[in-house]
Tab-separated table of C-alpha atoms in Angstrom:
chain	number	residue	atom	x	y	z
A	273	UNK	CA	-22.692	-19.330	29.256
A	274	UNK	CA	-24.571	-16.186	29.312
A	275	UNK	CA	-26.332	-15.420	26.206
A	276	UNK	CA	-25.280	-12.189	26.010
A	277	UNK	CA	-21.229	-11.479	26.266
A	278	UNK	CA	-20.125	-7.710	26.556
A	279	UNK	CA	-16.425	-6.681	26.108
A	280	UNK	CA	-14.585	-5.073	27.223
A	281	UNK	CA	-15.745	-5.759	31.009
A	282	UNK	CA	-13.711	-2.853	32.089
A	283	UNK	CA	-12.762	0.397	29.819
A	284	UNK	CA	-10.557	3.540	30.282
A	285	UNK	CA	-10.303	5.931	28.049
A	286	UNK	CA	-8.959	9.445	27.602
A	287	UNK	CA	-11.451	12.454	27.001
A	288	UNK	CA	-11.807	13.103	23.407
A	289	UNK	CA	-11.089	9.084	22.543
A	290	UNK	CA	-13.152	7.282	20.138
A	291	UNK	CA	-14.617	4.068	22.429
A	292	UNK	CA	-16.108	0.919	21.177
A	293	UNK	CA	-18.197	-1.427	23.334
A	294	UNK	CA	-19.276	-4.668	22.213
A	295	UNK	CA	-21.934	-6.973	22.460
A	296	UNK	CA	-22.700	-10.290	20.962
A	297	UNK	CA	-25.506	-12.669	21.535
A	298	UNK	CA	-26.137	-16.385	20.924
A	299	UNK	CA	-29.329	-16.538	19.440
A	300	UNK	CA	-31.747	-14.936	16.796
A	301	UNK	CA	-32.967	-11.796	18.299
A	302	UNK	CA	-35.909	-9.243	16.824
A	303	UNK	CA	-33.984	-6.343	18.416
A	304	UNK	CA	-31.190	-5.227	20.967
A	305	UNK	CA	-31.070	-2.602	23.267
A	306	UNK	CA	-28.293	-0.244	25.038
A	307	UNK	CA	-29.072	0.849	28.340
A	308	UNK	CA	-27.032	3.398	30.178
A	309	UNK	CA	-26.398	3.392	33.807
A	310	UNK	CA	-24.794	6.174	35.791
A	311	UNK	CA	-22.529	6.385	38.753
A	312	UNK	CA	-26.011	7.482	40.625
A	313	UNK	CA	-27.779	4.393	39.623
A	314	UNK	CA	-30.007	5.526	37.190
A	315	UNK	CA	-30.724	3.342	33.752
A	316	UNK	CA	-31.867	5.259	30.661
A	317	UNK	CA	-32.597	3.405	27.608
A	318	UNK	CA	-30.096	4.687	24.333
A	319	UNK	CA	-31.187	2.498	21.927
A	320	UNK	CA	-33.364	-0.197	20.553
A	321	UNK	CA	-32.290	-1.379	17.380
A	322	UNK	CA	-32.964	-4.387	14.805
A	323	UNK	CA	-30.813	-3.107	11.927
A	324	UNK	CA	-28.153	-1.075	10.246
A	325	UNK	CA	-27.571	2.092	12.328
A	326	UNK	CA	-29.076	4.776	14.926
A	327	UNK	CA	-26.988	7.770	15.877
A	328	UNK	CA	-28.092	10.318	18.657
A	329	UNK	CA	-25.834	13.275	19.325
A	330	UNK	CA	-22.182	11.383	20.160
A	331	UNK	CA	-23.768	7.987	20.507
A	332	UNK	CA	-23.570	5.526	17.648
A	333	UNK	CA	-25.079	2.104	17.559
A	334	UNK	CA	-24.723	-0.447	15.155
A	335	UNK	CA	-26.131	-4.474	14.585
A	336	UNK	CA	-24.921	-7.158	12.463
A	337	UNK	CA	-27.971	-9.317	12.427
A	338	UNK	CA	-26.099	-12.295	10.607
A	339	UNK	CA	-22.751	-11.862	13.083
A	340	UNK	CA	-24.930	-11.591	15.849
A	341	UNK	CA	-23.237	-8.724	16.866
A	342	UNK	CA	-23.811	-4.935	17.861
A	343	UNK	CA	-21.281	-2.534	19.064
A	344	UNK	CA	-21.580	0.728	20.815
A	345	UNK	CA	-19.516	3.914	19.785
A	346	UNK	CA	-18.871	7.247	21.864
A	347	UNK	CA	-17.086	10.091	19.799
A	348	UNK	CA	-14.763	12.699	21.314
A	349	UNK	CA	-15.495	10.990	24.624
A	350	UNK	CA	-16.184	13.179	28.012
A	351	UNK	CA	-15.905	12.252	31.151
A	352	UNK	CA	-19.672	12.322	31.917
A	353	UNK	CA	-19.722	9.565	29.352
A	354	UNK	CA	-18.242	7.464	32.497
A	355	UNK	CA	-21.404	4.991	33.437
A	356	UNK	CA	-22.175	1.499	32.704
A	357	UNK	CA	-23.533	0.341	29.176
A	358	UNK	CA	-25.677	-2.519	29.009
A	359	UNK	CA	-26.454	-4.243	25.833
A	360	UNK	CA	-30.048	-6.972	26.527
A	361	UNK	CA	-32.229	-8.076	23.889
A	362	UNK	CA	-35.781	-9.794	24.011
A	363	UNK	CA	-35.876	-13.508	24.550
A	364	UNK	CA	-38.347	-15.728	23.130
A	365	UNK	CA	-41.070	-17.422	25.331
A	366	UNK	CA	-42.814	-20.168	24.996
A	367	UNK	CA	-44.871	-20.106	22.129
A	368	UNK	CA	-41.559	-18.805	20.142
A	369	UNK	CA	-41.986	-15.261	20.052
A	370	UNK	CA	-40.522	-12.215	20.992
A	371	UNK	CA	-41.581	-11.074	24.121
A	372	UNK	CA	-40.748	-8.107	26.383
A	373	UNK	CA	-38.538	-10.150	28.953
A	374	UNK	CA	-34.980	-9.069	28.618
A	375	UNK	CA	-31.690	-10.897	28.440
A	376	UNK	CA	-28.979	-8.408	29.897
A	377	UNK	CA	-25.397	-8.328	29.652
A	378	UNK	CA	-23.335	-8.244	32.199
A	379	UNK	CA	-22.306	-4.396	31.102
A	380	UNK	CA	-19.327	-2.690	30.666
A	381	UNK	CA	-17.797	0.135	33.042
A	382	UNK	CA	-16.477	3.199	31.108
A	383	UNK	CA	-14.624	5.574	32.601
A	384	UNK	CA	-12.834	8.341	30.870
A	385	UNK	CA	-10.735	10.653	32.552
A	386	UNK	CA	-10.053	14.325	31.862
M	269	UNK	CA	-44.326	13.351	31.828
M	270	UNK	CA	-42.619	12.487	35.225
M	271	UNK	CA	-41.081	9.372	34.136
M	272	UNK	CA	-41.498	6.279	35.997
M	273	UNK	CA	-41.852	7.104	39.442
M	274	UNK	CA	-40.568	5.092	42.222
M	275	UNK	CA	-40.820	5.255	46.309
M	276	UNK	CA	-39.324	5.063	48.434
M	277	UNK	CA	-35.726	5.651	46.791
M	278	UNK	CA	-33.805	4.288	50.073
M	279	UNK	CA	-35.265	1.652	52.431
M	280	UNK	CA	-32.918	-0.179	55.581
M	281	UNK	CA	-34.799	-2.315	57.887
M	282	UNK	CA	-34.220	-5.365	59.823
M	283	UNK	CA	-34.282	-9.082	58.889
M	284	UNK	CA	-37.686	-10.412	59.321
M	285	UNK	CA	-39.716	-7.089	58.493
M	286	UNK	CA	-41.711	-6.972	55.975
M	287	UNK	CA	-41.055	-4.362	53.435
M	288	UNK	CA	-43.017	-2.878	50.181
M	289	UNK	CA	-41.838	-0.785	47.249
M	290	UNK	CA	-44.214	1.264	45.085
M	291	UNK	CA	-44.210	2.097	41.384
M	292	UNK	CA	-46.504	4.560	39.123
M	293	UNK	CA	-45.684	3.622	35.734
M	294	UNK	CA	-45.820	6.094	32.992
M	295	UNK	CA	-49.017	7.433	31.682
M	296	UNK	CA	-50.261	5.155	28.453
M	297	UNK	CA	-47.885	2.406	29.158
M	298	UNK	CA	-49.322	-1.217	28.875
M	299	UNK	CA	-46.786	-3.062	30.048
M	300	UNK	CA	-44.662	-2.952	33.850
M	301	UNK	CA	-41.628	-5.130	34.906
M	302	UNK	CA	-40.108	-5.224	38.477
M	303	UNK	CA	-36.030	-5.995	37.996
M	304	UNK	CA	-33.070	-6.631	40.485
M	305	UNK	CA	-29.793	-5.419	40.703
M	306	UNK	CA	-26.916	-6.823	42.513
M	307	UNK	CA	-23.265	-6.744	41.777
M	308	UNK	CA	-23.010	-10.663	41.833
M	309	UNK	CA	-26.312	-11.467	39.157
M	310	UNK	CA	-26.669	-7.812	37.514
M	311	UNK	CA	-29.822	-7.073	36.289
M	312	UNK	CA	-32.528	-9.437	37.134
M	313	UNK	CA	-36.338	-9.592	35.696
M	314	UNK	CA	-38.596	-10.477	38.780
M	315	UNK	CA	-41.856	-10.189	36.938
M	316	UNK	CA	-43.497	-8.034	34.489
M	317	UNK	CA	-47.542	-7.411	33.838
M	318	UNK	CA	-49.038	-6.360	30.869
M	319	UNK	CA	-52.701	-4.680	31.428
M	320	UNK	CA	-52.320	-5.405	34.832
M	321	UNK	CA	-51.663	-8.883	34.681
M	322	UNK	CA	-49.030	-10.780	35.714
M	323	UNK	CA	-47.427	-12.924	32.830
M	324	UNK	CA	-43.996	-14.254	33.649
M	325	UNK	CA	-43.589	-14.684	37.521
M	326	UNK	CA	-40.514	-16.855	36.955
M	327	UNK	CA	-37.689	-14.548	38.213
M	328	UNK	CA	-39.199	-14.092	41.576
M	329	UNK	CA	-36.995	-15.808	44.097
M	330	UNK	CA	-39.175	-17.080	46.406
M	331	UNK	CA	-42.636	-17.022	48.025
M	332	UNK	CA	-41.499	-14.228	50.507
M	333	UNK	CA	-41.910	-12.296	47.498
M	334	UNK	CA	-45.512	-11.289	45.215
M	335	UNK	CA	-46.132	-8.636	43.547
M	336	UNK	CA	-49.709	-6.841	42.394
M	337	UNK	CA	-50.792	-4.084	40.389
M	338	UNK	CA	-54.463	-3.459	40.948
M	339	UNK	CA	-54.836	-0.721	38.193
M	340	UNK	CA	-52.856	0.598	35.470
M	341	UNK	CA	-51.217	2.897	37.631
M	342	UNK	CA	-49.571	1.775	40.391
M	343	UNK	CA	-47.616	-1.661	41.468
M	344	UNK	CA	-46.143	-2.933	44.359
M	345	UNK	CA	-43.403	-5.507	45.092
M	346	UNK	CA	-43.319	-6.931	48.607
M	347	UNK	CA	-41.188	-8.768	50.760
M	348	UNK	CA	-42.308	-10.645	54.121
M	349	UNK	CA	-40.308	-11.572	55.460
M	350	UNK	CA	-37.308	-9.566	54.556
M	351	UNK	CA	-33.566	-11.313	54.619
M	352	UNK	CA	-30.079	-9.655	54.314
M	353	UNK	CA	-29.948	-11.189	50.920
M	354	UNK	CA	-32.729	-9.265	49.563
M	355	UNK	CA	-30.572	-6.227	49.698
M	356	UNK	CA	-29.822	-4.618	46.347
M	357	UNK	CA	-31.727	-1.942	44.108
M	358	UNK	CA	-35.002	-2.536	42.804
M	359	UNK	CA	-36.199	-1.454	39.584
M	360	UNK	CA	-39.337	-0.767	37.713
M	361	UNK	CA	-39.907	0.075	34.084
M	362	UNK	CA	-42.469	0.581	32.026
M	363	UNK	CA	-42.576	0.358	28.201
M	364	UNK	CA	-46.235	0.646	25.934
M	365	UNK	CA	-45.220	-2.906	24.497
M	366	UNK	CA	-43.695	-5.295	23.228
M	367	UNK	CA	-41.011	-4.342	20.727
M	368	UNK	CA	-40.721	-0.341	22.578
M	369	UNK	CA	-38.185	1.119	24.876
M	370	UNK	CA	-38.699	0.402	28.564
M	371	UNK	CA	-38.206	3.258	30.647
M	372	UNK	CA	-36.839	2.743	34.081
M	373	UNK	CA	-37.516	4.462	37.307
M	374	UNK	CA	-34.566	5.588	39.366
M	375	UNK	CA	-34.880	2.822	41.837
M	376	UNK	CA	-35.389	1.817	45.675
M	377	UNK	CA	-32.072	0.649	47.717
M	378	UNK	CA	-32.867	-1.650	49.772
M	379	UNK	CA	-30.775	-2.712	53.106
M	380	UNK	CA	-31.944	-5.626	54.972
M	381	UNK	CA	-29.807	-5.817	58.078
């Protein structure tokens, strides 16, 4: 079971939809990331985040430390939203900290159509 | 800043060659990670240095890979020999530490044929 689960796997969505993405994870984590990836393969970081909230522009992320859960939202969607969203977070090495190796999941594929 | 920088962006060569990819991190970062993408595994961590050393090796698949970064600069992942399996897109990122952003580079395709 991969320790991070993404749904949905697959998402359509009109432009100017309101789109969640969500990510949970199995363990304690000291912060999780969303990673964007675009049709032309390029991965650009969106957000790190251990708590509460972060907006940017359209872009909303949100964590639930205790539900161990974090969910992605995209207002009045466009179609160059369309890209993969990855959600990873640090894992913990040996010694029991919080290192910078990164469990991904396995993303999600938006697409919204104009 | 330019980013992370990555070269080249496309590489096809034959089975058995030996082939290198090349990474300038950005400027002030500490810490460099080499990843692999396939559609089958996603993202993969191959290995990542901090201060030019190499701290978790673990994801590299086998000896025909190694990877080196002999200043804080510049890294290289290389493959000899290369297999048809090895194709997919390769990834570095950099990030100043533990707990930042990494930043990726846009990434070499390689086809092994």
């Amino acid at each position: 079971k991969n320790e991070v689960e993404q749904s949905p796997q697959n998402l359509t969505a009109q432009e100017g939809e309101f789109i969640t993405i969500n990510c949970s994870y199995s363990v304690g984590i000291s912060a999780l990331h969303w990673l964007q990836q675009h049709p032309g393969g390029g991965i650009v970081s969106l957000f790190m985040l251990s708590s509460g909230k972060k907006k940017h522009g359209r872009l909303i992320a949100t964590i639930n430390i205790q539900e161990k859960h974090s969910s992605l939202h995209i207002t009045a969607s466009h179609p160059r939203d369309s890209a993969v969203y990855i959600c990873a977070h640090p894992r913990l090495d040996k010694v029991g900290e919080y290192g910078n190796k990164l469990v991904f999941g396995a993303g999600t594929i938006l697409r919204v159509k104009s | 800043d330019a980013g992370v920088i990555q070269s080249p962006r496309h590489e096809v060569t034959e089975m058995g060659q030996e082939v290198t990819l090349r990474c300038k991190p950005i400027s002030g970062h500490n810490s460099l990670f080499w990843y692999r993408q396939t559609m089958m595994r996603g993202l993969e961590l191959l290995i990542y240095f901090n201060n030019n050393v190499p701290i978790d090796d673990s994801g590299m698949p086998e000896d025909r890979f190694s990877a080196k970064m002999p200043n804080a600069s510049f890294s290289t992942l290389k493959i000899q020999p290369s297999e048809p399996r090895d194709s997919a897109v390769y990834f570095c990122a950099s990030t100043l530490g533990t707990g930042y952003e990494q930043y990726f580079g846009p990434g070499t395709r390689l086809t092994v044929t």
